[in-house]
Backbone as a printed PyTorch tensor [residue, N CA C, xyz], in Angstrom:
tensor([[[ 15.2900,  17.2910,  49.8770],
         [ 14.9150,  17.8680,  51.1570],
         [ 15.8210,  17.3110,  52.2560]],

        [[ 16.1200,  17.9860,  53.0640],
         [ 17.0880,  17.6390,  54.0530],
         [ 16.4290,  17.4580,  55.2830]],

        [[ 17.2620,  16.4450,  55.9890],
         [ 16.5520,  15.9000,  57.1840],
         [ 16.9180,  17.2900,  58.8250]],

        [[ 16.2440,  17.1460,  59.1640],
         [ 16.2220,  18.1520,  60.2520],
         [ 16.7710,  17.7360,  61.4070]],

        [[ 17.8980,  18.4850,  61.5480],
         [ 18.4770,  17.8050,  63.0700],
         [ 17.9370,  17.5040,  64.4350]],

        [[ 18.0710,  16.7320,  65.2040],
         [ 17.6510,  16.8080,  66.4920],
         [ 18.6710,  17.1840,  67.6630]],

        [[ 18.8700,  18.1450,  67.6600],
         [ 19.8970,  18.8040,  68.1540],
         [ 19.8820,  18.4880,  69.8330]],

        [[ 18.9730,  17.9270,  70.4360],
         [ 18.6200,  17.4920,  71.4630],
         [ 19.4520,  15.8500,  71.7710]],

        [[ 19.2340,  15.2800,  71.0530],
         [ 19.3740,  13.6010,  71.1720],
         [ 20.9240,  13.8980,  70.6020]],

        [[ 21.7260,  14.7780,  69.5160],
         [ 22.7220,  15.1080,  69.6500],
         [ 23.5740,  15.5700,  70.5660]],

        [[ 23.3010,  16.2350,  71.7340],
         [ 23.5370,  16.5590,  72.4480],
         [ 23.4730,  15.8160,  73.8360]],

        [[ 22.7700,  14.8750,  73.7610],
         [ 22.9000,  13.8810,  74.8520],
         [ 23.8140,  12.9000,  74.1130]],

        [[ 24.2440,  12.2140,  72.7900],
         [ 24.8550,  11.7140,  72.4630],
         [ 26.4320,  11.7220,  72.8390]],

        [[ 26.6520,  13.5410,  72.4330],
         [ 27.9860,  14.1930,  72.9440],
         [ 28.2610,  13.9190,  74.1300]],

        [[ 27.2110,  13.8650,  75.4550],
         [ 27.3730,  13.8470,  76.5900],
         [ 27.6710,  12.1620,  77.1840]],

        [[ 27.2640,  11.4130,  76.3730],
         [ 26.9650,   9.9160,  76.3790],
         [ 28.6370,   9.4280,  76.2590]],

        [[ 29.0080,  10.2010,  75.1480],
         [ 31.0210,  10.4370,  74.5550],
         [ 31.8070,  11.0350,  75.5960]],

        [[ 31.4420,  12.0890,  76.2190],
         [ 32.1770,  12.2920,  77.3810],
         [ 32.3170,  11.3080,  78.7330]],

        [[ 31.2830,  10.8780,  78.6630],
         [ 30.9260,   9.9940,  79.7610],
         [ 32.0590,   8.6100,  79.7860]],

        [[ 31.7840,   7.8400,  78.5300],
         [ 32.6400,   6.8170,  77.4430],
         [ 34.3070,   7.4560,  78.1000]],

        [[ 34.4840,   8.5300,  77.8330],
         [ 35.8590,   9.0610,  77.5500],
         [ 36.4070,   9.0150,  79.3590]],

        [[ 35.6710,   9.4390,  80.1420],
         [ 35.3370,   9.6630,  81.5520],
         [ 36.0180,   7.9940,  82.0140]],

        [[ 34.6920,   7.4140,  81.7540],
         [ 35.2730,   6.0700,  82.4490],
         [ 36.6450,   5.3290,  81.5620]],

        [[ 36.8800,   5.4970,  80.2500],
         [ 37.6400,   4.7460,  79.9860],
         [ 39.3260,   5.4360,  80.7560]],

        [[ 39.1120,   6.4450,  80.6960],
         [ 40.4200,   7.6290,  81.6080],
         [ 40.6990,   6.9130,  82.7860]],

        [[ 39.5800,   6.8170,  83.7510],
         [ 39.6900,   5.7870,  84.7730],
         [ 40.1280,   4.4900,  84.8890]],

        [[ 39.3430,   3.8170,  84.0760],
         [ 40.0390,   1.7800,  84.1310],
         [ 40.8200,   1.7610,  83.7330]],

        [[ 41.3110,   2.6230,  82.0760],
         [ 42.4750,   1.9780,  81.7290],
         [ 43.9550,   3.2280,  82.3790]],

        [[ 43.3400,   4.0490,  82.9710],
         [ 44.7800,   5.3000,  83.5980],
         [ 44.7480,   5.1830,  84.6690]],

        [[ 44.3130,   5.3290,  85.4080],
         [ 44.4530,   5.5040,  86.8810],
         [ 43.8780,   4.0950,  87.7850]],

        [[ 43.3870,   3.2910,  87.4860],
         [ 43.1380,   2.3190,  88.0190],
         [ 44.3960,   1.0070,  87.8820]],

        [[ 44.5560,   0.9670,  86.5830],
         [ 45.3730,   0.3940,  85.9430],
         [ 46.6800,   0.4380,  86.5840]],

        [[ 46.9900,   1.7750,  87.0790],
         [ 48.3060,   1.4190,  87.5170],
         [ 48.1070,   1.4730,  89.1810]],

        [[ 47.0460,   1.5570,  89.6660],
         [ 46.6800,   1.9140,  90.9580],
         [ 45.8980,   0.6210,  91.4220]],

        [[ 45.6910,  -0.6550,  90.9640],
         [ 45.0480,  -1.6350,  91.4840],
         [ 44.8420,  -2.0570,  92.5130]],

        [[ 46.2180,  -2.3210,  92.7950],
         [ 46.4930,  -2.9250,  94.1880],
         [ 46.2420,  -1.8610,  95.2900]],

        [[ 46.0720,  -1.0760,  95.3100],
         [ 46.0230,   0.2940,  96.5130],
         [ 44.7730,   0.1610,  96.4080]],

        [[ 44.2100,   0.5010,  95.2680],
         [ 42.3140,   0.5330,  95.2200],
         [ 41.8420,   0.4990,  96.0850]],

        [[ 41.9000,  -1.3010,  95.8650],
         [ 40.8390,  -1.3430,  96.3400],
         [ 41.3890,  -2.2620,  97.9270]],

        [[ 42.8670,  -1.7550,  98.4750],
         [ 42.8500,  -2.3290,  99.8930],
         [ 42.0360,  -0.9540, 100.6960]],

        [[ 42.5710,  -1.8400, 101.5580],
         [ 41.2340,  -0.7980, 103.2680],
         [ 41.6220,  -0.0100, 103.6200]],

        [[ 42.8690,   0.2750, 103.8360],
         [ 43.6390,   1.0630, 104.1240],
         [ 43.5290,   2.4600, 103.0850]],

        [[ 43.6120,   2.3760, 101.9560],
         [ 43.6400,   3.3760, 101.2100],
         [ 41.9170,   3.6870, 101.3360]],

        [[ 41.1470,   2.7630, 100.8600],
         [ 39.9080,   3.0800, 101.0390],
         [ 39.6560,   4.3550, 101.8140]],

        [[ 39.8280,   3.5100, 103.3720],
         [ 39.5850,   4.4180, 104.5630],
         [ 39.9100,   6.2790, 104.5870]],

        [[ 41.2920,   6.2080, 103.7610],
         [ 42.4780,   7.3350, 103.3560],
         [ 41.3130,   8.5870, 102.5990]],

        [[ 40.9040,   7.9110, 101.6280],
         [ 40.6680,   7.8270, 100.3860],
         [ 39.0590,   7.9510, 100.0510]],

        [[ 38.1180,   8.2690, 100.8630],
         [ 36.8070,   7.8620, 100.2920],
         [ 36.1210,   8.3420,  99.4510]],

        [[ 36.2610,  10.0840,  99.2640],
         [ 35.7470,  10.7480,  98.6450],
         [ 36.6530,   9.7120,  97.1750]],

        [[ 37.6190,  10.5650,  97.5220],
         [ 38.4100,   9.4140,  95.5070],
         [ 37.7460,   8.6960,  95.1430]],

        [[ 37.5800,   7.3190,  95.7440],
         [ 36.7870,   5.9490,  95.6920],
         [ 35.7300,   6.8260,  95.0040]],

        [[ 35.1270,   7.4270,  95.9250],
         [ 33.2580,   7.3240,  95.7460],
         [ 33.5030,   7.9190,  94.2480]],

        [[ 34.3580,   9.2190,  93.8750],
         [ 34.2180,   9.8580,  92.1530],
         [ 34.6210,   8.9160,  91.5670]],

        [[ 35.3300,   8.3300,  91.8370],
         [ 36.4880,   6.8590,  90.9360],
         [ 35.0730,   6.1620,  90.5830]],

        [[ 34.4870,   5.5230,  91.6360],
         [ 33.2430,   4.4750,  91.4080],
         [ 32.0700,   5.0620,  90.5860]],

        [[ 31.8110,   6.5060,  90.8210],
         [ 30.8420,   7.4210,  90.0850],
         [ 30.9210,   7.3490,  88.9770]],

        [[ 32.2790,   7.5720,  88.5680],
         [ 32.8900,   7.7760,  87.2370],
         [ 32.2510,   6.1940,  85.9390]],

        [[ 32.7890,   5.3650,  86.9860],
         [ 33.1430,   3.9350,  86.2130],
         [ 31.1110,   3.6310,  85.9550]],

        [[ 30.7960,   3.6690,  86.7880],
         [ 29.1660,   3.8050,  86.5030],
         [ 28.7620,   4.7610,  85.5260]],

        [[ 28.7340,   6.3610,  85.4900],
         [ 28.2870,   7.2330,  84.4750],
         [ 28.8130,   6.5620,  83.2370]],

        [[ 30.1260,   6.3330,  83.2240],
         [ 30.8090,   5.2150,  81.7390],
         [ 30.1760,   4.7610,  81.2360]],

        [[ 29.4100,   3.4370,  82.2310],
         [ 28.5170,   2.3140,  81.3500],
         [ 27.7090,   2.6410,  81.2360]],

        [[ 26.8950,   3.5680,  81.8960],
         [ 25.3790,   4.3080,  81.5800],
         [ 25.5210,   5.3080,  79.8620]],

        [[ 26.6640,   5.5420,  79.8040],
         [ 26.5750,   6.5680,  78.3800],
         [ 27.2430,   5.6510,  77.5580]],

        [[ 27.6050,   4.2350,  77.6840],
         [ 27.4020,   3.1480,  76.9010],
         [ 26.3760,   2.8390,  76.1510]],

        [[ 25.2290,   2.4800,  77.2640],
         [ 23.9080,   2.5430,  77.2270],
         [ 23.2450,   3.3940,  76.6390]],

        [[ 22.9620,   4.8090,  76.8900],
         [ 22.7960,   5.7110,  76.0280],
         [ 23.1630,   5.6600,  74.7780]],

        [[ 24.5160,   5.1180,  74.9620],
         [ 24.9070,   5.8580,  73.0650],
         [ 24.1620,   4.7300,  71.8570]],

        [[ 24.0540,   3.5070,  72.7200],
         [ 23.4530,   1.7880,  72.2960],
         [ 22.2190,   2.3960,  71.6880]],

        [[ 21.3870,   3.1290,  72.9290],
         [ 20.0050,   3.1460,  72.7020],
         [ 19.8980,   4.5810,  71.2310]],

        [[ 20.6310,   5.3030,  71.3370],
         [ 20.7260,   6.4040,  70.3960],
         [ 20.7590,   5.7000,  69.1470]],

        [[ 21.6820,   5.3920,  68.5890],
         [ 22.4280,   4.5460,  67.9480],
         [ 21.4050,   3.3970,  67.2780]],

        [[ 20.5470,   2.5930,  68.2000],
         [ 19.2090,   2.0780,  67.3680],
         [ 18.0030,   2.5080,  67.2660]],

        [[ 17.7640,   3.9230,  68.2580],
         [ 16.8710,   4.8430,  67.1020],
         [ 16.9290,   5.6090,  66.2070]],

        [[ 17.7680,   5.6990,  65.9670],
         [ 18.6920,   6.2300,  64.2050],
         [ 18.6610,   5.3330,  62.9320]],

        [[ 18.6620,   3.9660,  63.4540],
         [ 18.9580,   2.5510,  62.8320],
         [ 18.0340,   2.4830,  62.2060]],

        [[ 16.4830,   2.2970,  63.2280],
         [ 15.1390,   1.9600,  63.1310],
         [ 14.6520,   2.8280,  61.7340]],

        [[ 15.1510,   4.1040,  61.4210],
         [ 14.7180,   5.0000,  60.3170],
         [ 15.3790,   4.6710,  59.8020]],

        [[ 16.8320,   4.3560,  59.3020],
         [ 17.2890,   4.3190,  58.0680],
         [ 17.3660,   3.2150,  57.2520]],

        [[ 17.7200,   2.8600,  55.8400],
         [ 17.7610,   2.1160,  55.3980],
         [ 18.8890,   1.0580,  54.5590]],

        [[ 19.1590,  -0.0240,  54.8860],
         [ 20.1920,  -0.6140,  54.8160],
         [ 20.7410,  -0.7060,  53.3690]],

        [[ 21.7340,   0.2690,  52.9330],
         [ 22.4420,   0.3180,  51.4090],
         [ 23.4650,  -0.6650,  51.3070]],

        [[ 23.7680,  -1.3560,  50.2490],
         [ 25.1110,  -1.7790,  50.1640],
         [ 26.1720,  -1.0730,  49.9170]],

        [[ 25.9480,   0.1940,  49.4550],
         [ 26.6750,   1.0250,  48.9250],
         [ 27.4660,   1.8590,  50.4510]],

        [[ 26.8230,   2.1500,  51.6210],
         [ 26.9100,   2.3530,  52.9140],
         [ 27.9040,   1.1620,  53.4310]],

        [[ 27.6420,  -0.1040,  53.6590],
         [ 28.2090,  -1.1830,  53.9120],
         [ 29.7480,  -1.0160,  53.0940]],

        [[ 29.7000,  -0.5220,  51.8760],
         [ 31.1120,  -0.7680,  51.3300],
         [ 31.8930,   0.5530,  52.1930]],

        [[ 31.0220,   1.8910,  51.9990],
         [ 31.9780,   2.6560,  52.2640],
         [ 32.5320,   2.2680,  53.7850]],

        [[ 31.9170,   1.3790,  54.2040],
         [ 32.5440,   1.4600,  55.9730],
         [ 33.6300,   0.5130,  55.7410]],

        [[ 33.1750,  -1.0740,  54.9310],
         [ 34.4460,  -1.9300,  54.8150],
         [ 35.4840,  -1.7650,  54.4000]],

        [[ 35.5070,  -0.9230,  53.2040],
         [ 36.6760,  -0.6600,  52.6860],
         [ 37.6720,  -0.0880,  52.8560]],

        [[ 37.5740,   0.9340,  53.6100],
         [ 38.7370,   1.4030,  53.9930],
         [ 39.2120,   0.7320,  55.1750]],

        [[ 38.3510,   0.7240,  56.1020],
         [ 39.3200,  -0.8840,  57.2470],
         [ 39.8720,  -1.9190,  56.1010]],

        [[ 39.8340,  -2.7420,  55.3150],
         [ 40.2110,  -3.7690,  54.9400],
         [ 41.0280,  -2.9420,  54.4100]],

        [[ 41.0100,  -2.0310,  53.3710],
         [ 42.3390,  -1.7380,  53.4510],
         [ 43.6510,  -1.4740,  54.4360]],

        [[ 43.3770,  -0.7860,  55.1870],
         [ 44.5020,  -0.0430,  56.2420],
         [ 44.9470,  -1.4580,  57.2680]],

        [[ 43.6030,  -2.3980,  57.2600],
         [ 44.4210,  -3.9760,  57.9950],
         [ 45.6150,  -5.1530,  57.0540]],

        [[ 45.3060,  -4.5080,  55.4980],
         [ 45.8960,  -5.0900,  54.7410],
         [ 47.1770,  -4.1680,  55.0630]],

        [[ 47.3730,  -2.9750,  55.2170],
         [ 48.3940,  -2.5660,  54.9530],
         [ 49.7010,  -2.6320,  56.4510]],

        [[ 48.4810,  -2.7080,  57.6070],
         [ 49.2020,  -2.2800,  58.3940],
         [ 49.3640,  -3.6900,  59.6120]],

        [[ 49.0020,  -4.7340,  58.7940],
         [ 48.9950,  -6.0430,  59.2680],
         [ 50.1690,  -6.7380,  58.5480]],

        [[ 50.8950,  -6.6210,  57.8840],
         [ 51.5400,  -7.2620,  56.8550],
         [ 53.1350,  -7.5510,  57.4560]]])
């Protein structure tokens, strides 16, 4: 019997990934090379609306952090811990670090 999707909590998940994708675009692209302007006064002043989506942005980020955390251990809470699960995740990292560490 197959488990029945929750196409709901999927769908906030997706949105939780955009969010993730959202802020990381920001800190590590446009902030990153824009530091020093940021956050002086001058640009501020220039600049507020930017700031305020820039700052929006970097917040919705950690909030669909959060989300994806909380998703992520009510999924956990039902399933059950295989070793057979555990290998399929290790193994192929340990491989590809063996290969591509060397």
């Amino acid at each position: 019997m197959r488990k029945q999707r929750s196409s709901n909590i999927e769908l906030l998940r997706i949105i939780a990934m955009f969010l993730i994708i959202l802020h990381h675009t920001i800190v590590h692209g446009v902030l990153d090379k824009q530091t020093f302007d940021f956050f002086a006064l001058s640009y501020f002043s220039k600049h507020v609306l930017t700031v305020f989506i820039m700052q929006s942005m970097i917040i919705l980020g950690k909030m669909g952090v959060a989300i994806f955390i909380i998703i992520t251990g009510y999924f956990m809470v039902y399933s059950t811990a295989k070793l057979v699960k555990l290998i399929k995740v290790w193994l192929p990292i340990l491989v590809a670090s063996r290969i591509l560490c060397k």
